Amino acid sequence: MTTDLEQAPANPPEPTEAPPKLAAGPAALIGVLALAAALAAGHLVAAFVGIKASPYLAVGNAAVDATPAWLKDFAAGTFGTADKTVLLGGMAVVMVVLAVVAGLVSRTWAWPGQAIIGVFGAVGVAAVVTRPDLGQFAVIAPVASLVTGVLVFRGLHHAALAQGISSPSRRRFLFAGVAVGAGLAGGAGQWIGSQDAEASRDALGPLVPTRVAPPIPPDADFARLGTPTFLTENHDFYRIDTALVVPQIPAEGWRLRLHGMVDREITYTYDDIRRRPLVERVVTLCCVSNPVGGPYISTAKFIGVDLADLLNEAGVRPGAEQLFSTSADGFTAGTPVSTVLDPGRGAMLAIGMNGEPLPIEHGFPARLVVPGLYGYVSATKWVTELEVTTWDAQQAYWLHRGWAEQGPIKTESRIDAPHGSVPPGRVGIAGIAWAQHTGIAKVEVRLDNGPWQEATLSANVTDDAWRMWWAQVQASPGSHTVTVRATDRSGYTQTDQVADVVPDGATGWHTINFVAQ
């Protein structure tokens, strides 16, 4: 016997409702906005704890340090001084792509995208805490970035799902607000992080050397014939360094610590250096990465103090071999102590360039300038520490990457004119030659592998600077090649053997093509 209850049909199960899901476009945009907010927050906080703690820059610096020498050479050769811009741009593209992926895999639930944004933040934290040139509070910047990124992703995701597709205007307003806020925060961080150094430099006024460099004679260059001007304007001076962001160091906060194998450790302030008798010297600097015929060479009047005087005050101990210099951005270089102490060398701690305080991108407040050595062993910018030591005790930045221990500049020459097509007949050829601290004695050119003919040299301002040259060749209609070679004051003629820039500078004769028509 059955009861009415037993005979009643069971209630059918309620159909389960699918969870709400974001459209692909808004989901991808959430990922990108969360990334932008994270980077902006980190950059803003970094303005107060050290701009290099900005996660984007810290990761970029870590990438630079981890890049093998061959790849750095390729980047420098391909992109020149824009290599850092290319690196940062490439990083930005990769991060945006990953942020889009974070949004697309989170169209229903926020946690996958939060996890990806969190990984971004963790990478930034790791990059900052492993930097030897950042203080203990620097980690606040990437932590702020991580927290902001996760919270913004979660907040935008929740708001977008709650509003649904029925209120696209509210969603657009929210997204736009986050984008504007991120832009303002990032811009504020950039502005705050760069103000102190600019204001400090502007307040210094002109630098007046006690020992002024001899005046530059009017025939020091053949600029009207195609050579560079003898002195390079500060804004045109080549820049090669490892800094993704230019260090911003106010003069009043700068300190130079001189220690190591010395009788007494000394710390100098900017005022200590500026109050000393200043000397002005004309010096041509050249990068070891300069290929044959390359552009990474410039000349300026540097103002500063004799580096040997500072070392002698500290008292260099017997057995010292290397002056190990450290930059505010963590870069290091090793210069032979014997070269620095050579009274005829003119090694300087420079604080001025072409009559004004060093430009910030060229080392303000102070840098090293050692004539006759490639920059990677002699021209540390934003220098904050000098350690007198041995070669075995410390290895500088580029030595770890396969470059030579010592880098004397090689005798080289370059053709700067003509370019393209010229009328047949007498054709002017012009360029530069250099053999810093040895000096150029002769330059020769030849047309189409014919006999060498001696070029006319400009006035010799100093053996520590480049020298301009000019010649004429007889060119018939058609295509031609011109080759140049230089001989220095020691009697050495530059070799025609082609060598790469690694490990100690390129060699070979520079040749150009032109058409007479």
CSV table of C-alpha atoms in Angstrom, one decimal, residues 372 409-412 433-440 463-467 487-489:
chain,number,residue,atom,x,y,z
A,372,GLY,CA,94.7,57.6,-22.9
A,409,ILE,CA,93.4,53.5,-26.4
A,410,LYS,CA,94.6,52.3,-29.8
A,411,THR,CA,95.9,54.5,-32.6
A,412,GLU,CA,92.9,54.8,-35.0
A,433,ALA,CA,92.7,60.5,-36.0
A,434,TRP,CA,93.5,59.8,-32.3
A,435,ALA,CA,96.1,58.2,-30.1
A,436,GLN,CA,95.4,59.8,-26.7
A,437,HIS,CA,98.4,60.6,-24.6
A,438,THR,CA,100.7,59.6,-27.4
A,439,GLY,CA,99.6,62.0,-30.1
A,440,ILE,CA,99.2,61.8,-33.9
A,463,ASP,CA,98.4,64.8,-27.3
A,464,ASP,CA,95.4,63.8,-25.2
A,465,ALA,CA,92.9,64.9,-27.8
A,466,TRP,CA,92.0,63.9,-31.3
A,467,ARG,CA,93.5,65.6,-34.4
A,487,THR,CA,100.8,57.0,-37.4
A,488,ASP,CA,101.3,58.2,-33.8
A,489,ARG,CA,104.2,60.0,-32.2
